[in-house]
Short mmCIF file of C-alpha atoms and ligand atoms in Angstrom, two decimals:
data_model
loop_
_atom_site.label_atom_id
_atom_site.label_comp_id
_atom_site.label_asym_id
_atom_site.label_seq_id
_atom_site.Cartn_x
_atom_site.Cartn_y
_atom_site.Cartn_z
CA MET F 1 -11.56 17.20 49.93
CA LEU F 2 -8.73 16.43 47.24
CA GLY F 3 -10.46 17.87 43.99
CA HIS F 4 -8.32 16.95 41.27
CA ASP F 5 -8.82 20.32 39.82
CA LEU F 6 -8.02 22.21 42.94
CA PRO F 7 -4.63 23.65 44.02
CA GLN F 8 -3.16 21.89 46.92
CA PRO F 9 -0.50 23.20 49.20
CA ALA F 10 2.65 21.51 48.50
CA LEU F 11 3.13 19.78 51.90
CA GLN F 12 -0.42 18.48 51.90
CA ILE F 13 0.13 16.93 48.47
CA ALA F 14 3.29 15.43 49.56
CA LYS F 15 1.50 13.66 52.53
CA MET F 16 -1.42 12.73 50.53
CA GLN F 17 1.05 11.26 47.83
CA ASN F 18 2.89 9.23 50.61
CA ASP F 19 -0.50 7.97 52.21
CA LEU F 20 -1.96 7.17 48.94
CA VAL F 21 1.26 5.16 47.56
CA HIS F 22 1.17 3.35 50.75
CA SER F 23 -2.58 2.30 50.25
CA LEU F 24 -1.94 1.60 46.66
CA SER F 25 1.09 -0.64 47.54
CA ALA F 26 -1.19 -2.60 50.08
CA ILE F 27 -3.53 -3.41 47.08
CA ALA F 28 -1.14 -3.98 44.16
CA GLY F 29 2.00 -4.91 46.07
CA ASN F 30 5.37 -2.82 46.22
CA ASP F 31 6.47 -3.88 42.83
CA GLY F 32 2.98 -2.90 41.53
CA VAL F 33 3.46 0.85 42.12
CA LEU F 34 5.87 3.28 40.57
CA THR F 35 6.41 6.86 41.52
CA GLY F 36 9.18 9.46 40.49
CA GLU F 37 11.65 8.93 37.60
CA PRO F 38 10.58 5.36 36.95
CA ALA F 39 7.05 6.34 36.45
CA ALA F 40 7.96 9.10 33.85
CA PRO F 41 7.62 6.76 30.75
CA TYR F 42 3.98 6.20 31.49
CA CYS F 43 3.27 9.80 31.80
CA THR F 44 4.43 10.69 28.13
CA ASP F 45 2.61 9.62 24.98
CA TRP F 46 4.03 7.49 22.06
CA ARG F 47 4.91 10.42 19.98
CA GLY F 48 6.25 12.53 22.67
CA ARG F 49 3.60 15.28 22.24
CA TYR F 50 1.78 15.10 25.70
CA SER F 51 3.38 14.65 28.99
CA GLY F 52 1.56 15.03 32.39
CA ASN F 53 1.98 14.25 36.09
CA ALA F 54 0.71 11.41 38.10
CA LEU F 55 0.97 10.62 41.84
CA ALA F 56 1.82 6.81 41.00
CA VAL F 57 1.45 4.36 38.14
CA VAL F 58 -0.15 1.29 39.50
CA PHE F 59 -0.06 -2.14 37.87
CA PRO F 60 -2.82 -4.36 39.27
CA SER F 61 -2.80 -7.95 38.74
CA ASP F 62 -6.46 -8.73 38.66
CA THR F 63 -9.97 -7.38 38.42
CA GLN F 64 -10.22 -7.20 42.31
CA GLN F 65 -7.09 -5.09 42.65
CA VAL F 66 -8.37 -2.74 39.81
CA ALA F 67 -11.66 -2.50 42.00
CA GLU F 68 -9.92 -1.84 45.12
CA THR F 69 -7.69 0.74 43.44
CA VAL F 70 -10.76 2.58 42.06
CA LYS F 71 -12.44 2.59 45.19
CA LEU F 72 -9.61 4.00 47.04
CA CYS F 73 -9.06 6.71 44.35
CA ALA F 74 -13.01 7.51 44.45
CA ALA F 75 -12.93 7.90 48.28
CA ASN F 76 -9.92 10.28 47.92
CA ASN F 77 -11.21 12.05 44.81
CA VAL F 78 -8.06 11.15 42.92
CA ALA F 79 -8.56 11.02 39.05
CA ILE F 80 -7.61 7.71 37.09
CA VAL F 81 -6.17 7.60 33.71
CA PRO F 82 -6.47 3.91 32.44
CA GLN F 83 -3.62 2.82 30.33
CA GLY F 84 -2.99 -0.12 28.06
CA GLY F 85 0.01 -0.13 25.56
CA ASN F 86 0.22 3.73 25.56
CA THR F 87 0.33 3.84 21.80
CA SER F 88 -2.70 6.42 21.67
CA LEU F 89 -2.19 9.07 18.83
CA CYS F 90 -4.44 11.73 20.75
CA GLY F 91 -2.90 11.92 24.23
CA GLY F 92 -5.79 9.74 25.62
CA SER F 93 -3.57 7.45 27.54
CA VAL F 94 -1.29 9.99 29.66
CA PRO F 95 -2.02 12.12 32.44
CA LEU F 96 -2.72 15.96 32.35
CA PRO F 97 -0.01 18.41 33.31
CA GLN F 98 -2.40 19.68 36.21
CA GLY F 99 -4.47 17.69 38.66
CA VAL F 100 -4.25 14.91 41.27
CA GLN F 101 -4.23 11.57 39.05
CA ILE F 102 -2.97 8.12 38.88
CA VAL F 103 -2.14 6.07 35.73
CA LEU F 104 -3.71 2.69 35.93
CA ASN F 105 -1.86 0.32 33.85
CA LEU F 106 -3.36 -3.03 32.81
CA SER F 107 -0.43 -4.55 31.41
CA ARG F 108 0.04 -7.26 34.03
CA MET F 109 -3.43 -8.54 33.53
CA ASN F 110 -2.24 -10.36 30.44
CA GLN F 111 -3.77 -13.80 30.60
CA ILE F 112 -5.97 -15.63 27.88
CA LEU F 113 -8.74 -16.92 30.14
CA ALA F 114 -10.26 -19.32 27.65
CA VAL F 115 -10.56 -20.16 24.02
CA ASP F 116 -13.96 -21.93 22.79
CA PRO F 117 -13.27 -23.07 19.19
CA ASP F 118 -16.96 -24.33 18.78
CA ASN F 119 -18.24 -21.03 19.90
CA TYR F 120 -15.69 -19.21 18.13
CA THR F 121 -14.60 -17.07 21.13
CA MET F 122 -11.91 -15.97 23.17
CA THR F 123 -11.81 -14.74 26.70
CA VAL F 124 -9.10 -12.53 27.68
CA GLU F 125 -7.85 -10.08 30.37
CA ALA F 126 -7.57 -6.51 29.21
CA GLY F 127 -3.76 -6.33 29.23
CA CYS F 128 -3.29 -9.12 26.71
CA LYS F 129 -1.28 -7.76 23.82
CA LEU F 130 -3.09 -7.56 20.47
CA ALA F 131 -0.47 -9.81 18.82
CA ASP F 132 -0.66 -12.44 21.43
CA VAL F 133 -4.38 -12.64 21.03
CA ARG F 134 -3.89 -13.21 17.22
CA ASP F 135 -1.37 -15.89 17.81
CA GLU F 136 -3.48 -17.62 20.37
CA ALA F 137 -6.27 -17.60 17.79
CA GLU F 138 -4.03 -18.95 15.16
CA LYS F 139 -2.76 -21.75 17.51
CA ASN F 140 -6.46 -22.86 17.76
CA ASN F 141 -7.08 -22.54 13.90
CA ARG F 142 -9.09 -19.42 14.50
CA PHE F 143 -8.57 -15.91 13.26
CA PHE F 144 -8.79 -12.79 15.28
CA PRO F 145 -9.00 -9.95 12.35
CA LEU F 146 -8.15 -6.89 14.40
CA GLY F 147 -4.73 -5.98 12.98
CA LEU F 148 -2.62 -2.67 13.77
CA THR F 149 0.49 -3.63 12.16
CA ALA F 150 2.51 -0.96 13.47
CA THR F 151 1.52 -1.38 17.04
CA GLN F 152 0.16 -4.69 17.69
CA LYS F 153 3.13 -5.93 19.70
CA TYR F 154 2.53 -3.07 22.18
CA CYS F 155 -1.14 -2.21 22.13
CA GLU F 156 -3.55 -4.14 24.45
CA ILE F 157 -7.05 -5.31 24.11
CA GLY F 158 -8.35 -3.00 26.64
CA GLY F 159 -6.81 0.02 24.84
CA ASN F 160 -8.21 -1.44 21.42
CA LEU F 161 -11.72 -1.67 22.63
CA SER F 162 -11.52 1.61 24.45
CA THR F 163 -10.44 3.35 21.21
CA ASN F 164 -12.60 1.25 19.10
CA ALA F 165 -9.59 0.46 16.85
CA GLY F 166 -9.69 -0.14 13.04
CA GLY F 167 -6.89 -1.32 11.09
CA ILE F 168 -6.88 -2.71 7.46
CA ASN F 169 -9.46 -5.46 7.68
CA VAL F 170 -12.54 -3.23 9.14
CA LEU F 171 -13.97 -3.41 5.51
CA ARG F 172 -14.49 -7.20 6.18
CA TYR F 173 -14.93 -7.75 9.75
CA GLY F 174 -15.80 -4.29 11.40
CA ASN F 175 -13.96 -2.17 13.86
CA ALA F 176 -12.96 -3.50 17.42
CA ARG F 177 -16.62 -2.77 18.49
CA ASP F 178 -17.98 -5.61 16.17
CA LEU F 179 -15.56 -8.11 17.54
CA VAL F 180 -16.79 -8.24 21.01
CA LEU F 181 -19.45 -10.27 22.61
CA GLY F 182 -19.12 -9.52 26.34
CA LEU F 183 -16.96 -7.20 28.76
CA GLU F 184 -16.03 -7.20 32.27
CA VAL F 185 -15.78 -3.36 33.56
CA VAL F 186 -14.87 -1.77 36.76
CA LEU F 187 -17.21 1.18 37.17
CA PRO F 188 -15.89 4.55 38.40
CA ASP F 189 -17.18 3.66 42.09
CA GLY F 190 -15.21 0.44 42.13
CA ARG F 191 -18.28 -1.91 41.40
CA ILE F 192 -17.30 -4.88 39.04
CA TRP F 193 -19.86 -5.29 36.24
CA ASN F 194 -19.44 -8.94 34.84
CA GLY F 195 -20.79 -8.94 31.42
CA LEU F 196 -18.56 -11.36 30.22
CA ARG F 197 -21.25 -13.39 28.18
CA SER F 198 -20.43 -14.94 25.06
CA LEU F 199 -23.80 -14.80 23.30
CA ARG F 200 -24.37 -13.90 19.77
CA LYS F 201 -28.07 -12.98 20.52
CA ASP F 202 -29.17 -11.21 23.56
CA ASN F 203 -31.97 -8.61 23.53
CA SER F 204 -32.42 -8.40 27.23
CA GLY F 205 -32.28 -4.49 27.36
CA TYR F 206 -29.58 -2.14 26.53
CA ASP F 207 -26.39 -3.34 25.13
CA LEU F 208 -23.97 -1.84 27.81
CA LYS F 209 -20.80 -3.10 26.64
CA HIS F 210 -21.08 -0.54 23.73
CA LEU F 211 -21.03 2.30 26.10
CA PHE F 212 -17.50 1.34 27.46
CA ILE F 213 -16.17 0.70 23.86
CA GLY F 214 -14.78 3.69 22.37
CA ALA F 215 -15.30 5.53 25.50
CA GLU F 216 -11.45 6.13 25.91
CA GLY F 217 -11.51 5.17 29.59
CA THR F 218 -13.78 8.05 30.44
CA LEU F 219 -16.73 5.79 31.78
CA GLY F 220 -14.82 2.76 33.39
CA ILE F 221 -12.03 0.32 33.28
CA ILE F 222 -12.22 -2.69 30.84
CA THR F 223 -10.60 -5.64 32.72
CA ALA F 224 -11.59 -8.53 30.48
CA ALA F 225 -13.42 -9.35 27.19
CA VAL F 226 -15.14 -12.02 25.27
CA LEU F 227 -13.69 -11.64 21.75
CA LYS F 228 -15.29 -12.96 18.44
CA LEU F 229 -13.08 -15.27 16.39
CA PHE F 230 -13.44 -16.29 12.66
CA PRO F 231 -12.41 -19.02 10.32
CA ARG F 232 -8.83 -18.67 9.39
CA PRO F 233 -8.58 -17.68 5.85
CA GLN F 234 -6.28 -20.48 3.81
CA ALA F 235 -6.02 -18.66 0.49
CA GLU F 236 -4.97 -15.01 -0.42
CA ALA F 237 -4.62 -12.95 -3.52
CA THR F 238 -3.34 -9.21 -3.48
CA ALA F 239 -3.40 -6.72 -6.23
CA CYS F 240 -1.67 -3.59 -6.70
CA VAL F 241 -3.64 -1.31 -8.92
CA ALA F 242 -2.83 1.92 -10.57
CA VAL F 243 -6.07 3.96 -10.63
CA ARG F 244 -6.81 7.29 -12.65
CA ASP F 245 -7.89 8.97 -9.57
CA PRO F 246 -9.86 8.73 -6.36
CA ALA F 247 -13.24 8.38 -8.07
CA ALA F 248 -12.03 5.54 -10.09
CA ALA F 249 -10.74 3.88 -6.97
CA VAL F 250 -14.28 4.41 -5.22
CA SER F 251 -15.96 2.86 -8.49
CA LEU F 252 -13.53 -0.10 -8.35
CA LEU F 253 -14.11 -0.97 -4.87
CA ALA F 254 -18.00 -1.13 -5.48
CA HIS F 255 -17.35 -3.14 -8.60
CA LEU F 256 -15.14 -5.52 -6.75
CA ARG F 257 -17.63 -6.06 -3.94
CA ALA F 258 -20.24 -6.90 -6.31
CA ALA F 259 -17.98 -9.34 -8.15
CA CYS F 260 -16.01 -10.96 -5.07
CA GLY F 261 -18.52 -10.01 -2.13
CA ASP F 262 -16.83 -10.67 1.38
CA ARG F 263 -13.79 -12.19 0.17
CA ILE F 264 -12.23 -8.62 -0.04
CA SER F 265 -10.39 -8.13 3.20
CA ALA F 266 -8.57 -4.98 2.53
CA PHE F 267 -8.66 -2.02 0.04
CA GLU F 268 -5.98 0.79 0.70
CA ILE F 269 -5.41 3.90 -1.45
CA ILE F 270 -2.07 5.50 -1.50
CA SER F 271 -1.26 9.00 -3.28
CA ARG F 272 1.99 9.82 -4.93
CA SER F 273 3.01 12.01 -2.45
CA CYS F 274 2.96 9.20 0.08
CA LEU F 275 4.93 7.02 -2.36
CA ASP F 276 7.55 9.57 -2.83
CA LEU F 277 8.21 9.85 0.91
CA VAL F 278 8.24 6.19 1.26
CA PHE F 279 10.88 5.73 -1.55
CA LYS F 280 12.88 8.83 0.05
CA HIS F 281 12.85 7.30 3.59
CA THR F 282 12.67 3.56 3.39
CA PRO F 283 15.47 1.56 1.94
CA ALA F 284 14.40 -1.30 -0.37
CA THR F 285 11.19 0.13 -1.44
CA ARG F 286 10.54 0.77 -5.09
CA GLU F 287 7.89 1.82 -7.52
CA PRO F 288 5.30 -0.95 -8.10
CA PHE F 289 5.27 -0.24 -11.88
CA ALA F 290 7.55 0.62 -14.55
CA SER F 291 5.73 4.07 -14.86
CA LYS F 292 4.70 6.30 -12.19
CA HIS F 293 1.11 6.79 -11.18
CA GLU F 294 -0.71 9.51 -9.11
CA TRP F 295 -2.95 6.95 -7.14
CA ILE F 296 -2.40 3.13 -6.28
CA VAL F 297 -4.73 0.85 -4.51
CA VAL F 298 -3.54 -2.26 -2.54
CA THR F 299 -6.56 -4.68 -2.43
CA GLN F 300 -6.72 -8.24 -1.00
CA LEU F 301 -8.90 -10.98 -1.39
CA ALA F 302 -9.14 -14.07 1.38
CA ASP F 303 -10.94 -17.21 1.71
CA VAL F 304 -11.25 -20.27 3.79
CA LEU F 305 -11.52 -22.37 0.66
CA PRO F 306 -8.55 -22.81 -1.53
CA ALA F 307 -10.51 -20.82 -4.15
CA LEU F 308 -8.93 -19.41 -7.28
CA LEU F 309 -8.92 -15.94 -6.02
CA ASP F 310 -6.27 -14.48 -8.27
CA ALA F 311 -8.44 -15.52 -11.26
CA ALA F 312 -11.27 -13.89 -9.62
CA LEU F 313 -9.49 -10.64 -8.88
CA ARG F 314 -7.81 -10.78 -12.47
CA ASP F 315 -11.50 -11.20 -14.14
CA SER F 316 -12.85 -8.33 -11.91
CA LEU F 317 -10.07 -5.98 -12.76
CA LYS F 318 -10.09 -6.51 -16.37
CA SER F 319 -13.80 -6.09 -16.49
CA PHE F 320 -13.76 -2.81 -14.81
CA GLY F 321 -13.11 -0.32 -17.50
CA ASN F 322 -10.74 2.64 -18.02
CA GLY F 323 -10.43 3.74 -14.57
CA VAL F 324 -7.74 1.26 -14.02
CA ILE F 325 -4.63 2.07 -15.59
CA GLU F 326 -2.69 -1.07 -15.04
CA PHE F 327 -2.41 -3.79 -12.35
CA ASP F 328 -0.56 -6.56 -10.97
CA ILE F 329 -1.62 -9.60 -8.89
CA THR F 330 0.06 -12.19 -6.64
CA THR F 331 -0.77 -15.03 -4.57
CA ASN F 332 2.93 -15.11 -3.04
CA LYS F 333 3.13 -13.60 0.41
CA ASP F 334 6.46 -11.89 0.17
CA HIS F 335 5.56 -10.35 -3.25
CA ALA F 336 2.29 -8.96 -1.61
CA GLU F 337 4.35 -7.73 1.26
CA ARG F 338 6.29 -5.66 -0.99
CA TRP F 339 3.23 -3.69 -1.81
CA TRP F 340 1.90 -3.67 1.68
CA GLN F 341 5.46 -2.01 2.84
CA LEU F 342 4.41 0.99 0.55
CA ARG F 343 1.29 1.36 2.74
CA LYS F 344 2.87 0.43 6.04
CA ASN F 345 5.79 2.55 5.90
CA ILE F 346 3.87 5.77 5.19
CA SER F 347 3.59 7.01 8.58
CA GLU F 348 7.14 6.49 9.53
CA ALA F 349 8.49 8.09 6.21
CA GLN F 350 6.34 11.23 6.93
CA LYS F 351 7.74 11.36 10.63
CA ARG F 352 11.21 11.41 9.09
CA GLU F 353 10.36 13.95 6.75
CA GLY F 354 9.30 16.29 9.54
CA VAL F 355 6.26 17.57 11.27
CA SER F 356 2.71 17.70 9.54
CA ILE F 357 -0.87 18.62 10.41
CA LYS F 358 -2.67 15.29 10.66
CA HIS F 359 -6.17 14.38 10.05
CA ASP F 360 -8.06 11.26 10.37
CA ILE F 361 -11.31 11.72 8.74
CA SER F 362 -14.19 9.61 7.47
CA VAL F 363 -16.98 10.37 4.99
CA PRO F 364 -19.40 7.76 3.28
CA ILE F 365 -17.17 5.77 0.96
CA SER F 366 -19.06 7.13 -2.15
CA ARG F 367 -17.98 10.61 -1.10
CA ILE F 368 -14.13 10.15 -0.75
CA ALA F 369 -13.24 11.47 -3.99
CA ASP F 370 -15.29 14.50 -3.53
CA PHE F 371 -13.78 15.08 0.15
CA ILE F 372 -10.27 14.93 -1.38
CA ALA F 373 -11.18 17.17 -4.31
CA ARG F 374 -12.92 19.73 -1.95
CA ALA F 375 -10.29 19.57 0.65
CA ASP F 376 -7.25 19.73 -1.93
CA ALA F 377 -8.73 22.72 -3.72
CA ALA F 378 -9.40 24.72 -0.43
CA LEU F 379 -5.84 23.99 0.74
CA ARG F 380 -4.04 24.72 -2.49
CA ASN F 381 -6.08 27.88 -2.96
CA ALA F 382 -5.33 28.95 0.66
CA PHE F 383 -1.62 27.76 0.80
CA PRO F 384 -0.01 27.59 -2.73
CA GLY F 385 2.53 24.74 -2.81
CA VAL F 386 1.22 22.84 0.12
CA ARG F 387 2.03 19.25 0.28
CA ILE F 388 -0.83 16.77 0.69
CA VAL F 389 -0.23 13.31 2.07
CA ALA F 390 -3.49 11.47 1.61
CA PHE F 391 -3.80 7.75 2.11
CA GLY F 392 -5.81 5.11 4.07
CA HIS F 393 -8.55 2.84 4.60
CA MET F 394 -10.60 3.49 1.57
CA GLY F 395 -12.87 0.57 2.12
CA ASP F 396 -13.88 2.09 5.43
CA GLY F 397 -14.39 5.84 4.06
CA ASN F 398 -11.38 6.49 6.26
CA ILE F 399 -8.70 8.65 5.01
CA HIS F 400 -5.40 9.88 6.58
CA TYR F 401 -4.94 13.40 5.11
CA ASN F 402 -1.70 15.14 6.43
CA ILE F 403 -0.62 18.69 5.44
CA SER F 404 2.82 20.24 5.41
CA MET F 405 5.15 22.53 3.41
CA PRO F 406 7.88 20.60 1.36
CA ASP F 407 10.50 23.06 2.29
CA ALA F 408 11.66 22.24 6.06
CA ALA F 409 12.25 25.96 7.01
CA GLN F 410 9.11 27.21 5.67
CA ASN F 411 7.13 24.20 7.27
CA GLU F 412 7.91 25.16 10.78
CA THR F 413 6.49 28.59 10.42
CA PHE F 414 3.56 27.21 8.30
CA ILE F 415 2.67 24.62 11.26
CA ALA F 416 3.06 27.10 14.04
CA ARG F 417 0.76 29.88 12.33
CA GLN F 418 -1.56 27.89 10.10
CA GLU F 419 -2.64 24.78 12.06
CA GLY F 420 -6.11 26.23 13.00
CA SER F 421 -6.84 27.50 9.53
CA VAL F 422 -5.68 24.19 7.87
CA ASN F 423 -7.99 22.19 10.20
CA ARG F 424 -10.88 24.52 9.54
CA LEU F 425 -10.57 24.06 5.77
CA VAL F 426 -10.41 20.29 6.20
CA TYR F 427 -13.02 19.78 8.75
CA THR F 428 -15.30 22.13 6.76
CA ALA F 429 -15.11 19.62 3.80
CA VAL F 430 -16.05 16.61 6.26
CA ARG F 431 -18.80 18.48 7.66
CA GLU F 432 -20.35 19.32 4.33
CA LEU F 433 -20.15 15.46 3.54
CA ASN F 434 -21.58 14.49 6.83
CA GLY F 435 -18.39 13.00 7.86
CA SER F 436 -16.50 12.63 11.07
CA ILE F 437 -13.27 14.54 12.25
CA SER F 438 -12.11 11.45 14.02
CA ALA F 439 -12.42 8.16 12.27
CA GLU F 440 -9.90 5.94 14.11
CA HIS F 441 -7.77 7.27 16.53
CA GLY F 442 -10.33 8.97 19.12
CA LEU F 443 -10.45 12.48 20.57
CA GLY F 444 -8.29 12.25 23.70
CA GLN F 445 -6.83 15.55 24.50
CA LEU F 446 -6.11 16.39 20.97
CA LYS F 447 -9.51 16.87 19.57
CA ARG F 448 -11.61 17.38 22.91
CA ASP F 449 -12.06 21.11 22.19
CA THR F 450 -12.64 20.89 18.47
CA ILE F 451 -15.29 18.13 18.56
CA ARG F 452 -17.51 20.67 20.10
CA ASP F 453 -17.65 22.43 16.82
CA TYR F 454 -18.30 19.56 14.66
CA LYS F 455 -20.79 17.27 16.62
CA ASN F 456 -24.40 17.42 16.99
CA PRO F 457 -24.99 19.43 20.20
CA LEU F 458 -27.71 16.95 21.29
CA GLU F 459 -25.27 14.19 20.83
CA LEU F 460 -22.76 16.11 22.95
CA GLU F 461 -25.38 16.58 25.54
CA LEU F 462 -26.49 13.08 25.68
CA MET F 463 -22.76 12.04 26.09
CA ARG F 464 -22.37 14.40 29.10
CA THR F 465 -25.56 12.89 30.64
CA ILE F 466 -24.07 9.47 30.37
CA LYS F 467 -20.81 10.45 31.80
CA GLN F 468 -22.53 12.16 34.64
CA ALA F 469 -24.70 9.19 35.28
CA LEU F 470 -21.61 6.48 35.40
CA ASP F 471 -18.91 9.16 36.90
CA PRO F 472 -20.58 11.61 38.84
CA GLN F 473 -17.19 12.79 40.41
CA GLY F 474 -15.49 13.14 37.00
CA LEU F 475 -12.59 11.09 38.06
CA MET F 476 -12.29 8.74 34.88
CA ASN F 477 -9.64 10.18 32.39
CA PRO F 478 -10.53 13.82 32.99
CA GLY F 479 -9.67 16.21 30.21
CA LYS F 480 -10.35 13.66 27.43
CA VAL F 481 -13.05 13.20 24.93
CA LEU F 482 -15.61 15.64 26.76
C1 FAD C 1 2.41 4.14 14.50
C2 FAD C 1 1.14 3.83 14.83
C3 FAD C 1 0.16 3.36 14.13
C4 FAD C 1 -1.25 3.17 14.57
N1 FAD C 1 -2.16 2.68 13.49
C5 FAD C 1 -3.33 2.44 14.09
C6 FAD C 1 -4.47 2.07 13.15
O1 FAD C 1 -4.22 1.64 12.03
N2 FAD C 1 -5.90 1.94 13.53
C7 FAD C 1 -5.91 2.21 14.71
O2 FAD C 1 -7.24 2.21 15.04
N3 FAD C 1 -5.24 2.79 15.81
C8 FAD C 1 -3.75 3.01 15.31
N4 FAD C 1 -2.98 3.54 16.18
C9 FAD C 1 -3.56 3.90 17.49
C10 FAD C 1 -3.24 3.01 18.76
O3 FAD C 1 -2.43 1.97 18.34
C11 FAD C 1 -4.75 2.38 18.90
O4 FAD C 1 -5.46 3.51 19.27
C12 FAD C 1 -4.70 1.23 20.11
O5 FAD C 1 -5.94 0.71 20.07
C13 FAD C 1 -4.58 1.90 21.35
O6 FAD C 1 -4.38 0.69 22.20
P1 FAD C 1 -3.29 0.78 23.49
O7 FAD C 1 -3.42 -0.56 24.31
O8 FAD C 1 -1.95 1.35 23.18
O9 FAD C 1 -4.08 1.98 24.56
P2 FAD C 1 -3.52 3.23 25.02
O10 FAD C 1 -2.77 4.06 24.15
O11 FAD C 1 -2.86 2.81 26.46
O12 FAD C 1 -4.84 3.86 25.52
C14 FAD C 1 -5.93 4.39 24.62
C15 FAD C 1 -7.07 4.97 25.22
O13 FAD C 1 -7.79 3.95 25.87
C16 FAD C 1 -7.87 4.11 27.36
N5 FAD C 1 -7.64 2.69 27.93
C17 FAD C 1 -6.63 1.93 27.63
N6 FAD C 1 -6.83 0.95 28.23
C18 FAD C 1 -8.05 0.82 28.86
C19 FAD C 1 -8.81 -0.06 29.65
N7 FAD C 1 -8.58 -1.37 29.88
N8 FAD C 1 -9.93 0.33 29.93
C20 FAD C 1 -10.54 1.58 29.69
N9 FAD C 1 -9.79 2.49 29.05
C21 FAD C 1 -8.45 1.94 28.55
C22 FAD C 1 -6.89 5.13 27.72
O14 FAD C 1 -7.04 5.87 28.76
C23 FAD C 1 -6.84 5.82 26.31
O15 FAD C 1 -7.84 6.84 26.34
C24 FAD C 1 -1.56 3.65 15.88
C25 FAD C 1 -0.73 4.25 16.72
C26 FAD C 1 0.73 4.36 16.21
C27 FAD C 1 1.61 4.91 17.16
#
């Protein structure tokens, strides 16, 4: 038996690799299987932090080929790493350095299968790029709200659903999980579950699709999905708001929701340290106001009716009180984009500045200011001079909270020696506020071990029970999540 965690004599492995590649080619075609050097890019993640080994990278063209590949792997006890656009930030989409595994890349399965404008649904194969799905919706005068501006040209629907992706419009439309009506999944034994229903109501038992959404490829392979579409917004108004502090931003969001309801489609908070990095590393960006502020918010209203959104936004901001220091409003897309560039360029600017210890946490929206105050105080006390880069999806209670030392030489030693202590301080604040240490990017390899200290043991036990029931051989994306 070829257990994926058992050491194999070299010759046996070589023969097995040859036999397996031969059989895989018979399923996916010679041009549907890569080995050796050409396979290498699929074995390293987007940030170059995780690299592993795969016997082969397989590119099936349809669900049947996925099912046959999975059956072959199950018969040979070979593990499978499902892969979409390989933009995972937690090492979820690449193989481990050890073990016998293949990468199963869905990119060839990129057909839009159907658009039903009256049902407000679109059925797509898992390898469709997110940007193509959004474009197709627009061609049909509909809107698909999942938007990952930095990666949507690369990431794929199968990957988006498997990570339950977020983005800036979650506040109004929900996560990827909320945007799906049905799924088709190849199970770890190779059977195909056709749950491609496009029903808005179906109370005929457990809602199985939610097991596979957010499972990071550990329970099966998503091969197609029925996605929810929405009316296409025709009018937008965007505001850049200087707020006194995070607490004022929390109250402002609550105030705007009461005044403008579901028209609020985004509410992002940005700290001074983010702005400084963006101005330093991104040409053509500049302060949104004449004075410098410690915290700004970029928020957007959108509506299908050509409503006077800017007036509604102005009235709401004016009536808020002294937590708002100053604000500016526009309905001009180019003008708004200048503010959005401040938000969109933070990650890239931070990358250019150097390494940092990144966190992607969530707490109840009402506790965000509390989280920032507690974590800031703990870190500044333990590591005087520390740089805290806090920003993110305030409307979802999701803050990206990245830690480094401003001095490059000092930073290297700091990261090497203090990552564990920094994580403990940040995650303690998260736990005290009933939050999650992984709000958006998943667990993958990065947080697989850490989660054991922060998730309820009963929840972990139930997760293991589900994993065991669906994947008793443990072949689906081993070493990730659990
Ligand atoms: C610069 C940058 C910005 C980002 N911004 C955001 C953001 O704002 N919000 C956000 O949520 N994420 C963000 N991400 C993370 C990433 O883009 C998302 O997680 C995305 O949904 C991954 O899609 P993918 O197709 O690249 O999946 P991959 O990276 O290929 O895979 C992700 C996980 O899903 C599994 N998987 C992939 N396809 C399938 C399938 N068909 N069936 C079963 N399992 C599968 C993989 O095994 C892996 O565990 C960002 C990433 C980068 C690099």
